[in-house]
Amino acid sequence: MYLYEIVLNVYIELTETRCHRYLLEKRKEKNNKRHAPPIDKLLERKTQDRPWHRQDKDMLSEEEMDTADPTGGDEEKGRLLTTPTRLLKLILPLPFRADQEHINESDSTQEHRSDEKASPLAILVHPHQPLSYLERLLQAELPPLKVGSREKLPDITFRAEADRQESKQNTGENENVASYSGLGREGPERDHEGARWVRWSGSTELGDFIRDAARGREFAIGIEGYDKEIRVAVPSFGDRTYYMRMRLRRASREIDEMAKVKRECDLEAHRGAHRLAQGGFAVLAGWWGIVYYVTFHTDFGWDLVEPVTYLAGLTTIMGGYLWFLFISRDLSYKAAMNITVSRRQNALYQNRGFDLSRWEGLVQEANSIRRDIRMIASEYDVEWNEMEDLGGKGVKKVLEKEKGAKKEGHEAKDEETEKDKGDDAKQKD
């Protein structure tokens, strides 16, 4: 009995010691959580509120940042880069970190963060999207602005250098005409202090804004609550069309190589069609000679030749009419030649390994790129040296020829469609 009491007392003391130690550890953890800065909770809240937020500062690789750097290595300026697609990559050196709670922090907090370097922000935008869309993207990435006891999203403004003719009191002939330049960042240095800057509406498309801002070397993005503007280097015409021109050059080289094979096949097909036409004339001439010989130099005479020639001529007419019903086209020399040439061409293409669908795709792609580059050149008001990117006049002639042939084919197809509709309407009547 005495031994049982001793064991019970020891067990109670051990239990009390463990409970006391557990309570002390819980209290210590609670105090640490109370005094520690809620960074993880803040990051989680910012991630939920800002779905495009980047927490990884090494997300942008050096290869992505070195592509056609329009700032010349100036890390304080933003960059607007072109991509292989029609999208534009905007890289902004925002001085705000992911754990920053407000834009207008206190001086002590700013001094504490002065040695911390924020990672740049990359955004993909389309030239046809308005500036208000870019404003919403930037607001989603920025910490809120503290105004009194409440928070609000900071306002974003976009400013560009106005036309120098607008900043002067011109009374000349072209005082109401704005001048444009496609030099952009490649233009000469200007005195920005003496320049006149204007704020642009959020409904303006990004492409139109860049085109107008190309008269200067850069445009400015203002953030409410931040005393400095972020300058962004304006891409020039060469920057905007860099990937387009590279694609056009690759397509032009391939078109030039395939055009040689296609030219040989087409020439041989036309020669074969002409030989076939000449053979048809030879058959008719031979038939004429046979009729002449049998009529005048044999004992059969015209009594036998007349019904034979009549039946032969009627058979020819019936055969031509049947062929017309088969092809459903006009009975003409051009239609016959087109059918003969096209069949011969397809056979030669297969023998020479010429991919016709690949050829049509390349021609369509090249003409589409040319059209896009011309549109951008008209926006920048510059002249585009097309021969330099096409590689010569031969490729241009091929593209223009295929473009004209495609246009004629569409017109002929439309005419046939309208004719078929008219025939159907007549049958219904």
Tab-separated table of C-alpha atoms in Angstrom:
chain	number	residue	atom	x	y	z
A	1	MET	CA	0.000	0.000	0.000
A	2	TYR	CA	2.794	2.371	0.863
A	3	LEU	CA	4.546	1.547	-2.440
A	4	TYR	CA	1.335	2.265	-4.375
A	5	GLU	CA	1.075	5.775	-2.872
A	6	ILE	CA	4.689	6.547	-3.775
A	7	VAL	CA	4.154	5.515	-7.422
A	8	LEU	CA	0.936	7.548	-7.631
A	9	ASN	CA	2.626	10.691	-6.289
A	10	VAL	CA	5.493	10.351	-8.770
A	11	TYR	CA	3.021	9.958	-11.652
A	12	ILE	CA	1.074	13.050	-10.588
A	13	GLU	CA	4.259	15.147	-10.339
A	14	LEU	CA	5.411	14.054	-13.793
A	15	THR	CA	2.000	14.844	-15.297
A	16	GLU	CA	1.944	18.296	-13.726
A	17	THR	CA	5.470	18.991	-15.001
A	18	ARG	CA	4.544	18.014	-18.548
A	19	CYS	CA	1.373	20.099	-18.482
A	20	HIS	CA	3.267	23.088	-17.126
A	21	ARG	CA	5.945	22.730	-19.822
A	22	TYR	CA	3.284	22.401	-22.539
A	23	LEU	CA	1.525	25.549	-21.339
A	24	LEU	CA	4.805	27.480	-21.279
A	25	GLU	CA	5.619	26.439	-24.860
A	26	LYS	CA	2.150	27.414	-26.083
A	27	ARG	CA	2.400	30.796	-24.373
A	28	LYS	CA	5.840	31.390	-25.899
A	29	GLU	CA	4.598	30.537	-29.404
A	30	LYS	CA	1.628	32.838	-28.942
A	31	ASN	CA	3.877	35.706	-27.873
A	32	ASN	CA	6.200	35.139	-30.835
A	33	LYS	CA	3.294	35.197	-33.266
A	34	ARG	CA	1.947	38.337	-31.654
A	35	HIS	CA	5.233	40.262	-31.984
A	36	ALA	CA	6.420	38.825	-35.326
A	37	PRO	CA	5.528	40.769	-38.515
A	38	PRO	CA	2.682	39.024	-40.423
A	39	ILE	CA	4.609	38.750	-43.697
A	40	ASP	CA	3.232	35.376	-44.761
A	41	LYS	CA	-0.310	36.488	-44.078
A	42	LEU	CA	0.304	39.722	-45.957
A	43	LEU	CA	1.777	37.891	-48.938
A	44	GLU	CA	-1.182	35.525	-48.996
A	45	ARG	CA	-3.625	38.427	-48.925
A	46	LYS	CA	-1.744	40.255	-51.671
A	47	THR	CA	-1.674	37.114	-53.812
A	48	GLN	CA	-5.420	36.686	-53.470
A	49	ASP	CA	-6.104	40.356	-54.171
A	50	ARG	CA	-3.617	40.523	-57.050
A	51	PRO	CA	-3.851	37.411	-59.227
A	52	TRP	CA	-0.960	38.553	-61.460
A	53	HIS	CA	1.439	39.258	-58.589
A	54	ARG	CA	4.923	37.777	-58.842
A	55	GLN	CA	6.671	36.695	-55.656
A	56	ASP	CA	9.762	35.352	-57.411
A	57	LYS	CA	12.223	38.120	-58.114
A	58	ASP	CA	14.248	35.910	-60.449
A	59	MET	CA	11.301	35.221	-62.748
A	60	LEU	CA	12.748	37.286	-65.597
A	61	SER	CA	15.795	35.664	-67.145
A	62	GLU	CA	18.709	37.616	-68.539
A	63	GLU	CA	17.976	36.355	-72.062
A	64	GLU	CA	14.484	37.819	-71.910
A	65	MET	CA	15.800	41.120	-70.607
A	66	ASP	CA	18.596	41.452	-73.170
A	67	THR	CA	16.361	41.257	-76.268
A	68	ALA	CA	16.592	44.570	-78.115
A	69	ASP	CA	17.087	46.642	-74.968
A	70	PRO	CA	15.799	50.118	-75.862
A	71	THR	CA	17.084	51.687	-72.646
A	72	GLY	CA	20.749	51.013	-73.312
A	73	GLY	CA	21.125	49.220	-69.977
A	74	ASP	CA	19.507	51.942	-67.846
A	75	GLU	CA	17.799	50.017	-65.028
A	76	GLU	CA	15.760	53.035	-63.927
A	77	LYS	CA	13.851	53.151	-67.213
A	78	GLY	CA	11.125	50.829	-68.369
A	79	ARG	CA	11.239	48.910	-71.606
A	80	LEU	CA	8.581	48.158	-74.184
A	81	LEU	CA	9.733	45.148	-76.195
A	82	THR	CA	8.227	43.333	-79.143
A	83	THR	CA	7.532	39.598	-79.102
A	84	PRO	CA	7.248	36.980	-81.870
A	85	THR	CA	3.481	37.386	-81.547
A	86	ARG	CA	1.617	40.680	-81.865
A	87	LEU	CA	1.808	41.239	-78.124
A	88	LEU	CA	4.093	43.800	-76.515
A	89	LYS	CA	6.116	43.093	-73.381
A	90	LEU	CA	6.186	46.017	-70.954
A	91	ILE	CA	8.930	45.773	-68.309
A	92	LEU	CA	8.658	48.351	-65.525
A	93	PRO	CA	11.184	48.854	-62.688
A	94	LEU	CA	8.535	49.331	-59.997
A	95	PRO	CA	10.118	50.343	-56.661
A	96	PHE	CA	7.539	48.412	-54.631
A	97	ARG	CA	8.085	45.027	-53.053
A	98	ALA	CA	5.602	42.201	-52.581
A	99	ASP	CA	5.439	42.671	-48.794
A	100	GLN	CA	4.945	46.442	-48.999
A	101	GLU	CA	1.634	47.382	-47.418
A	102	HIS	CA	1.128	50.916	-48.800
A	103	ILE	CA	2.669	53.120	-51.459
A	104	ASN	CA	3.047	56.094	-49.134
A	105	GLU	CA	4.954	54.406	-46.331
A	106	SER	CA	6.563	56.277	-43.484
A	107	ASP	CA	10.132	57.528	-43.761
A	108	SER	CA	11.423	54.999	-41.242
A	109	THR	CA	9.930	52.111	-43.170
A	110	GLN	CA	11.362	53.435	-46.430
A	111	GLU	CA	14.826	53.745	-44.876
A	112	HIS	CA	14.535	50.173	-43.643
A	113	ARG	CA	13.723	49.014	-47.191
A	114	SER	CA	16.248	51.243	-48.934
A	115	ASP	CA	18.778	48.425	-49.243
A	116	GLU	CA	16.214	46.030	-50.709
A	117	LYS	CA	15.926	45.905	-54.484
A	118	ALA	CA	12.516	45.211	-56.009
A	119	SER	CA	12.258	42.994	-59.058
A	120	PRO	CA	10.931	44.505	-62.326
A	121	LEU	CA	7.405	43.782	-63.450
A	122	ALA	CA	6.632	42.250	-66.870
A	123	ILE	CA	3.211	42.615	-68.514
A	124	LEU	CA	2.027	41.402	-71.921
A	125	VAL	CA	-0.380	43.757	-73.672
A	126	HIS	CA	-1.923	43.960	-77.136
A	127	PRO	CA	-1.577	47.131	-79.243
A	128	HIS	CA	-5.372	47.296	-79.654
A	129	GLN	CA	-6.040	47.246	-75.912
A	130	PRO	CA	-6.812	50.623	-74.305
A	131	LEU	CA	-4.610	52.344	-71.769
A	132	SER	CA	-7.309	51.790	-69.155
A	133	TYR	CA	-6.681	48.043	-69.412
A	134	LEU	CA	-2.983	48.587	-68.730
A	135	GLU	CA	-3.960	50.849	-65.838
A	136	ARG	CA	-6.013	48.051	-64.268
A	137	LEU	CA	-3.132	45.608	-64.611
A	138	LEU	CA	-0.747	48.024	-62.915
A	139	GLN	CA	-3.226	48.749	-60.129
A	140	ALA	CA	-3.499	45.016	-59.473
A	141	GLU	CA	0.271	44.857	-58.991
A	142	LEU	CA	0.692	47.968	-56.826
A	143	PRO	CA	0.114	48.248	-53.079
A	144	PRO	CA	-2.863	50.415	-52.113
A	145	LEU	CA	-2.611	54.107	-51.349
A	146	LYS	CA	-3.434	55.082	-47.773
A	147	VAL	CA	-5.599	58.199	-47.623
A	148	GLY	CA	-6.422	59.033	-44.024
A	149	SER	CA	-7.998	55.980	-42.458
A	150	ARG	CA	-8.946	54.252	-45.700
A	151	GLU	CA	-7.191	52.629	-48.637
A	152	LYS	CA	-7.694	53.225	-52.362
A	153	LEU	CA	-6.155	52.081	-55.603
A	154	PRO	CA	-3.624	54.585	-56.933
A	155	ASP	CA	-4.494	56.452	-60.115
A	156	ILE	CA	-2.228	55.809	-63.118
A	157	THR	CA	-1.525	58.509	-65.705
A	158	PHE	CA	0.188	58.170	-69.076
A	159	ARG	CA	2.004	61.175	-70.493
A	160	ALA	CA	3.856	61.646	-73.755
A	161	GLU	CA	5.762	64.489	-75.350
A	162	ALA	CA	3.542	66.763	-77.406
A	163	ASP	CA	4.335	67.871	-80.928
A	164	ARG	CA	6.891	70.657	-80.978
A	165	GLN	CA	4.713	72.501	-83.439
A	166	GLU	CA	1.930	72.338	-80.866
A	167	SER	CA	4.119	73.840	-78.173
A	168	LYS	CA	4.962	76.828	-80.309
A	169	GLN	CA	2.600	79.483	-81.523
A	170	ASN	CA	2.794	78.668	-85.189
A	171	THR	CA	0.668	80.582	-87.631
A	172	GLY	CA	1.967	78.853	-90.731
A	173	GLU	CA	0.256	76.716	-93.289
A	174	ASN	CA	0.468	73.426	-91.339
A	175	GLU	CA	-0.297	74.685	-87.859
A	176	ASN	CA	-3.173	72.186	-87.426
A	177	VAL	CA	-1.238	69.155	-88.710
A	178	ALA	CA	0.586	66.917	-86.223
A	179	SER	CA	3.965	65.556	-87.205
A	180	TYR	CA	5.000	61.961	-86.601
A	181	SER	CA	8.313	60.151	-86.518
A	182	GLY	CA	9.141	56.473	-86.345
A	183	LEU	CA	12.569	56.980	-84.775
A	184	GLY	CA	11.407	56.490	-81.185
A	185	ARG	CA	14.339	55.601	-78.948
A	186	GLU	CA	16.633	55.885	-81.990
A	187	GLY	CA	15.827	59.576	-82.358
A	188	PRO	CA	18.127	62.413	-81.298
A	189	GLU	CA	18.422	63.546	-77.712
A	190	ARG	CA	15.922	66.221	-76.738
A	191	ASP	CA	15.541	68.734	-73.989
A	192	HIS	CA	12.750	67.143	-71.942
A	193	GLU	CA	12.636	70.060	-69.535
A	194	GLY	CA	11.610	72.437	-72.307
A	195	ALA	CA	9.280	69.941	-73.952
A	196	ARG	CA	5.547	70.028	-73.486
A	197	TRP	CA	4.030	66.851	-72.072
A	198	VAL	CA	0.359	65.951	-72.351
A	199	ARG	CA	-1.739	63.411	-70.478
A	200	TRP	CA	-3.515	60.809	-72.591
A	201	SER	CA	-7.009	59.454	-72.074
A	202	GLY	CA	-7.452	55.912	-70.825
A	203	SER	CA	-9.680	55.069	-73.794
A	204	THR	CA	-6.750	55.495	-76.226
A	205	GLU	CA	-5.441	52.284	-77.749
A	206	LEU	CA	-1.923	51.364	-76.745
A	207	GLY	CA	-0.765	51.171	-80.371
A	208	ASP	CA	-2.011	54.691	-81.117
A	209	PHE	CA	-0.373	55.980	-77.949
A	210	ILE	CA	2.987	54.431	-78.890
A	211	ARG	CA	2.739	55.783	-82.429
A	212	ASP	CA	2.200	59.320	-81.158
A	213	ALA	CA	4.840	58.965	-78.436
A	214	ALA	CA	7.397	57.842	-81.040
A	215	ARG	CA	8.117	61.487	-81.861
A	216	GLY	CA	10.055	61.501	-78.576
A	217	ARG	CA	12.413	58.960	-77.101
A	218	GLU	CA	10.235	57.949	-74.162
A	219	PHE	CA	6.887	58.307	-72.434
A	220	ALA	CA	6.110	58.623	-68.729
A	221	ILE	CA	3.893	56.645	-66.349
A	222	GLY	CA	2.777	58.475	-63.221
A	223	ILE	CA	1.625	56.642	-60.080
A	224	GLU	CA	-0.431	58.448	-57.457
A	225	GLY	CA	1.424	58.577	-54.152
A	226	TYR	CA	4.841	58.103	-55.773
A	227	ASP	CA	6.759	61.330	-56.360
A	228	LYS	CA	8.742	60.065	-59.370
A	229	GLU	CA	7.590	59.199	-62.861
A	230	ILE	CA	8.633	55.981	-64.554
A	231	ARG	CA	10.090	56.699	-67.977
A	232	VAL	CA	9.648	54.027	-70.649
A	233	ALA	CA	11.720	53.974	-73.840
A	234	VAL	CA	9.493	54.134	-76.922
A	235	PRO	CA	10.084	51.374	-79.505
A	236	SER	CA	10.954	52.564	-82.974
A	237	PHE	CA	9.524	51.255	-86.243
A	238	GLY	CA	12.419	48.809	-86.461
A	239	ASP	CA	11.687	47.546	-82.938
A	240	ARG	CA	7.960	47.114	-83.568
A	241	THR	CA	8.515	45.179	-86.792
A	242	TYR	CA	11.677	43.265	-85.843
A	243	TYR	CA	10.101	39.821	-85.473
A	244	MET	CA	7.781	40.444	-88.418
A	245	ARG	CA	10.712	41.257	-90.677
A	246	MET	CA	12.644	38.216	-89.429
A	247	ARG	CA	9.672	35.975	-90.212
A	248	LEU	CA	9.307	37.628	-93.610
A	249	ARG	CA	12.976	37.025	-94.408
A	250	ARG	CA	12.752	33.350	-93.473
A	251	ALA	CA	9.581	32.929	-95.507
A	252	SER	CA	11.123	34.811	-98.448
A	253	ARG	CA	14.171	32.544	-98.531
A	254	GLU	CA	11.976	29.449	-98.527
A	255	ILE	CA	9.672	30.958	-101.153
A	256	ASP	CA	12.672	31.746	-103.355
A	257	GLU	CA	13.873	28.138	-103.186
A	258	MET	CA	10.424	26.673	-103.818
A	259	ALA	CA	9.708	29.190	-106.591
A	260	LYS	CA	12.554	27.756	-108.667
A	261	VAL	CA	11.067	24.256	-108.510
A	262	LYS	CA	7.558	25.572	-109.151
A	263	ARG	CA	8.731	27.629	-112.115
A	264	GLU	CA	10.329	24.569	-113.717
A	265	CYS	CA	7.210	22.441	-113.137
A	266	ASP	CA	4.872	25.139	-114.469
A	267	LEU	CA	7.030	25.685	-117.544
A	268	GLU	CA	7.111	21.980	-118.303
A	269	ALA	CA	3.344	21.680	-117.721
A	270	HIS	CA	2.614	24.550	-120.127
A	271	ARG	CA	4.930	23.012	-122.703
A	272	GLY	CA	3.075	19.715	-122.377
A	273	ALA	CA	-0.276	21.490	-122.776
A	274	HIS	CA	0.947	23.275	-125.887
A	275	ARG	CA	2.260	20.012	-127.300
A	276	LEU	CA	-1.138	18.466	-126.652
A	277	ALA	CA	-2.839	21.354	-128.477
A	278	GLN	CA	-0.427	20.976	-131.367
A	279	GLY	CA	-1.140	17.249	-131.410
A	280	GLY	CA	-4.865	17.999	-131.655
A	281	PHE	CA	-4.226	20.241	-134.649
A	282	ALA	CA	-2.137	17.495	-136.232
A	283	VAL	CA	-5.022	15.024	-135.750
A	284	LEU	CA	-7.465	17.439	-137.424
A	285	ALA	CA	-5.047	18.036	-140.285
A	286	GLY	CA	-4.606	14.288	-140.707
A	287	TRP	CA	-8.374	13.814	-140.720
A	288	TRP	CA	-8.697	16.490	-143.378
A	289	GLY	CA	-6.038	14.757	-145.489
A	290	ILE	CA	-7.779	11.385	-145.160
A	291	VAL	CA	-11.125	12.849	-146.232
A	292	TYR	CA	-9.496	14.598	-149.172
A	293	TYR	CA	-7.644	11.479	-150.295
A	294	VAL	CA	-10.630	9.160	-149.982
A	295	THR	CA	-12.919	11.612	-151.741
A	296	PHE	CA	-10.796	12.480	-154.761
A	297	HIS	CA	-8.240	9.700	-155.103
A	298	THR	CA	-10.188	6.506	-154.433
A	299	ASP	CA	-13.197	4.719	-155.897
A	300	PHE	CA	-15.366	5.300	-152.794
A	301	GLY	CA	-16.058	8.940	-153.688
A	302	TRP	CA	-18.275	11.430	-151.970
A	303	ASP	CA	-21.172	9.002	-151.628
A	304	LEU	CA	-19.303	7.157	-148.864
A	305	VAL	CA	-17.330	10.057	-147.414
A	306	GLU	CA	-20.362	12.332	-146.910
A	307	PRO	CA	-22.186	10.224	-144.264
A	308	VAL	CA	-18.869	9.375	-142.586
A	309	THR	CA	-17.871	13.016	-142.240
A	310	TYR	CA	-21.375	13.924	-141.111
A	311	LEU	CA	-21.363	11.277	-138.392
A	312	ALA	CA	-17.799	12.171	-137.358
A	313	GLY	CA	-18.673	15.857	-137.041
A	314	LEU	CA	-21.846	15.075	-135.077
A	315	THR	CA	-19.877	12.771	-132.781
A	316	THR	CA	-17.342	15.538	-132.152
A	317	ILE	CA	-20.104	17.993	-131.261
A	318	MET	CA	-21.751	15.491	-128.935
A	319	GLY	CA	-18.422	14.731	-127.279
A	320	GLY	CA	-17.744	18.432	-126.732
A	321	TYR	CA	-21.211	18.933	-125.280
A	322	LEU	CA	-20.720	15.966	-122.953
A	323	TRP	CA	-17.377	17.385	-121.840
A	324	PHE	CA	-19.064	20.730	-121.177
A	325	LEU	CA	-21.647	19.000	-118.978
A	326	PHE	CA	-18.873	17.179	-117.125
A	327	ILE	CA	-16.734	20.198	-116.285
A	328	SER	CA	-19.709	22.608	-115.865
A	329	ARG	CA	-17.687	25.430	-117.383
A	330	ASP	CA	-17.599	27.440	-120.555
A	331	LEU	CA	-16.461	25.448	-123.560
A	332	SER	CA	-13.381	27.473	-124.425
A	333	TYR	CA	-9.714	27.069	-125.202
A	334	LYS	CA	-8.766	28.678	-121.872
A	335	ALA	CA	-10.864	26.232	-119.856
A	336	ALA	CA	-9.392	23.269	-121.700
A	337	MET	CA	-5.843	24.559	-121.229
A	338	ASN	CA	-6.405	25.224	-117.525
A	339	ILE	CA	-7.621	21.690	-116.911
A	340	THR	CA	-4.780	20.175	-118.898
A	341	VAL	CA	-2.126	22.363	-117.261
A	342	SER	CA	-3.439	21.871	-113.715
A	343	ARG	CA	-3.420	18.083	-114.049
A	344	ARG	CA	0.072	18.112	-115.466
A	345	GLN	CA	1.223	20.490	-112.744
A	346	ASN	CA	-0.094	18.294	-109.936
A	347	ALA	CA	1.669	15.282	-111.418
A	348	LEU	CA	4.962	17.165	-111.714
A	349	TYR	CA	4.636	18.577	-108.190
A	350	GLN	CA	4.320	15.086	-106.762
A	351	ASN	CA	7.268	13.809	-108.769
A	352	ARG	CA	9.504	16.720	-107.723
A	353	GLY	CA	8.419	16.655	-104.069
A	354	PHE	CA	6.836	20.103	-104.216
A	355	ASP	CA	4.355	20.673	-101.360
A	356	LEU	CA	1.608	22.846	-102.810
A	357	SER	CA	-0.161	23.409	-99.477
A	358	ARG	CA	3.124	24.526	-97.917
A	359	TRP	CA	3.669	26.921	-100.811
A	360	GLU	CA	0.211	28.450	-100.474
A	361	GLY	CA	0.686	28.823	-96.723
A	362	LEU	CA	4.051	30.566	-97.141
A	363	VAL	CA	2.704	32.952	-99.763
A	364	GLN	CA	-0.315	33.783	-97.635
A	365	GLU	CA	1.866	34.303	-94.559
A	366	ALA	CA	4.326	36.532	-96.435
A	367	ASN	CA	1.566	38.699	-97.907
A	368	SER	CA	-0.092	38.967	-94.496
A	369	ILE	CA	3.186	40.063	-92.866
A	370	ARG	CA	3.775	42.595	-95.637
A	371	ARG	CA	0.326	44.030	-95.066
A	372	ASP	CA	0.915	44.303	-91.295
A	373	ILE	CA	4.319	45.968	-91.738
A	374	ARG	CA	2.839	48.456	-94.194
A	375	MET	CA	0.127	49.323	-91.696
A	376	ILE	CA	2.698	49.940	-88.951
A	377	ALA	CA	4.838	51.961	-91.387
A	378	SER	CA	1.837	54.142	-92.187
A	379	GLU	CA	1.210	54.600	-88.460
A	380	TYR	CA	4.819	55.662	-87.865
A	381	ASP	CA	4.863	57.709	-91.087
A	382	VAL	CA	8.061	56.046	-92.348
A	383	GLU	CA	9.060	54.380	-95.618
A	384	TRP	CA	9.720	50.664	-95.443
A	385	ASN	CA	12.420	49.253	-97.708
A	386	GLU	CA	10.588	46.119	-98.764
A	387	MET	CA	13.320	44.794	-101.062
A	388	GLU	CA	15.791	44.528	-98.196
A	389	ASP	CA	13.584	42.073	-96.310
A	390	LEU	CA	12.220	40.212	-99.338
A	391	GLY	CA	15.679	39.548	-100.742
A	392	GLY	CA	15.077	40.781	-104.298
A	393	LYS	CA	12.522	41.622	-106.939
A	394	GLY	CA	11.974	37.978	-107.838
A	395	VAL	CA	10.241	37.152	-104.555
A	396	LYS	CA	8.140	40.319	-104.789
A	397	LYS	CA	7.000	39.392	-108.319
A	398	VAL	CA	6.081	35.909	-107.136
A	399	LEU	CA	4.071	37.269	-104.197
A	400	GLU	CA	2.291	39.837	-106.352
A	401	LYS	CA	1.547	37.210	-109.009
A	402	GLU	CA	0.143	34.735	-106.498
A	403	LYS	CA	-1.857	37.504	-104.862
A	404	GLY	CA	-3.370	38.502	-108.224
A	405	ALA	CA	-4.078	34.884	-109.169
A	406	LYS	CA	-5.785	34.292	-105.842
A	407	LYS	CA	-7.865	37.431	-106.302
A	408	GLU	CA	-8.918	36.335	-109.810
A	409	GLY	CA	-9.786	32.902	-108.477
A	410	HIS	CA	-11.990	34.398	-105.779
A	411	GLU	CA	-13.718	36.635	-108.333
A	412	ALA	CA	-14.335	33.697	-110.685
A	413	LYS	CA	-15.649	31.633	-107.805
A	414	ASP	CA	-17.984	34.445	-106.772
A	415	GLU	CA	-19.261	34.754	-110.346
A	416	GLU	CA	-19.927	31.023	-110.513
A	417	THR	CA	-21.724	31.168	-107.171
A	418	GLU	CA	-23.925	34.044	-108.327
A	419	LYS	CA	-24.620	32.216	-111.591
A	420	ASP	CA	-25.613	29.062	-109.719
A	421	LYS	CA	-27.905	31.090	-107.477
A	422	GLY	CA	-29.536	32.643	-110.552
A	423	ASP	CA	-30.056	29.224	-112.130
A	424	ASP	CA	-31.595	27.891	-108.931
A	425	ALA	CA	-33.935	30.885	-108.766
A	426	LYS	CA	-35.027	30.300	-112.372
A	427	GLN	CA	-35.701	26.638	-111.674
A	428	LYS	CA	-37.830	27.554	-108.664
A	429	ASP	CA	-39.818	30.026	-110.775
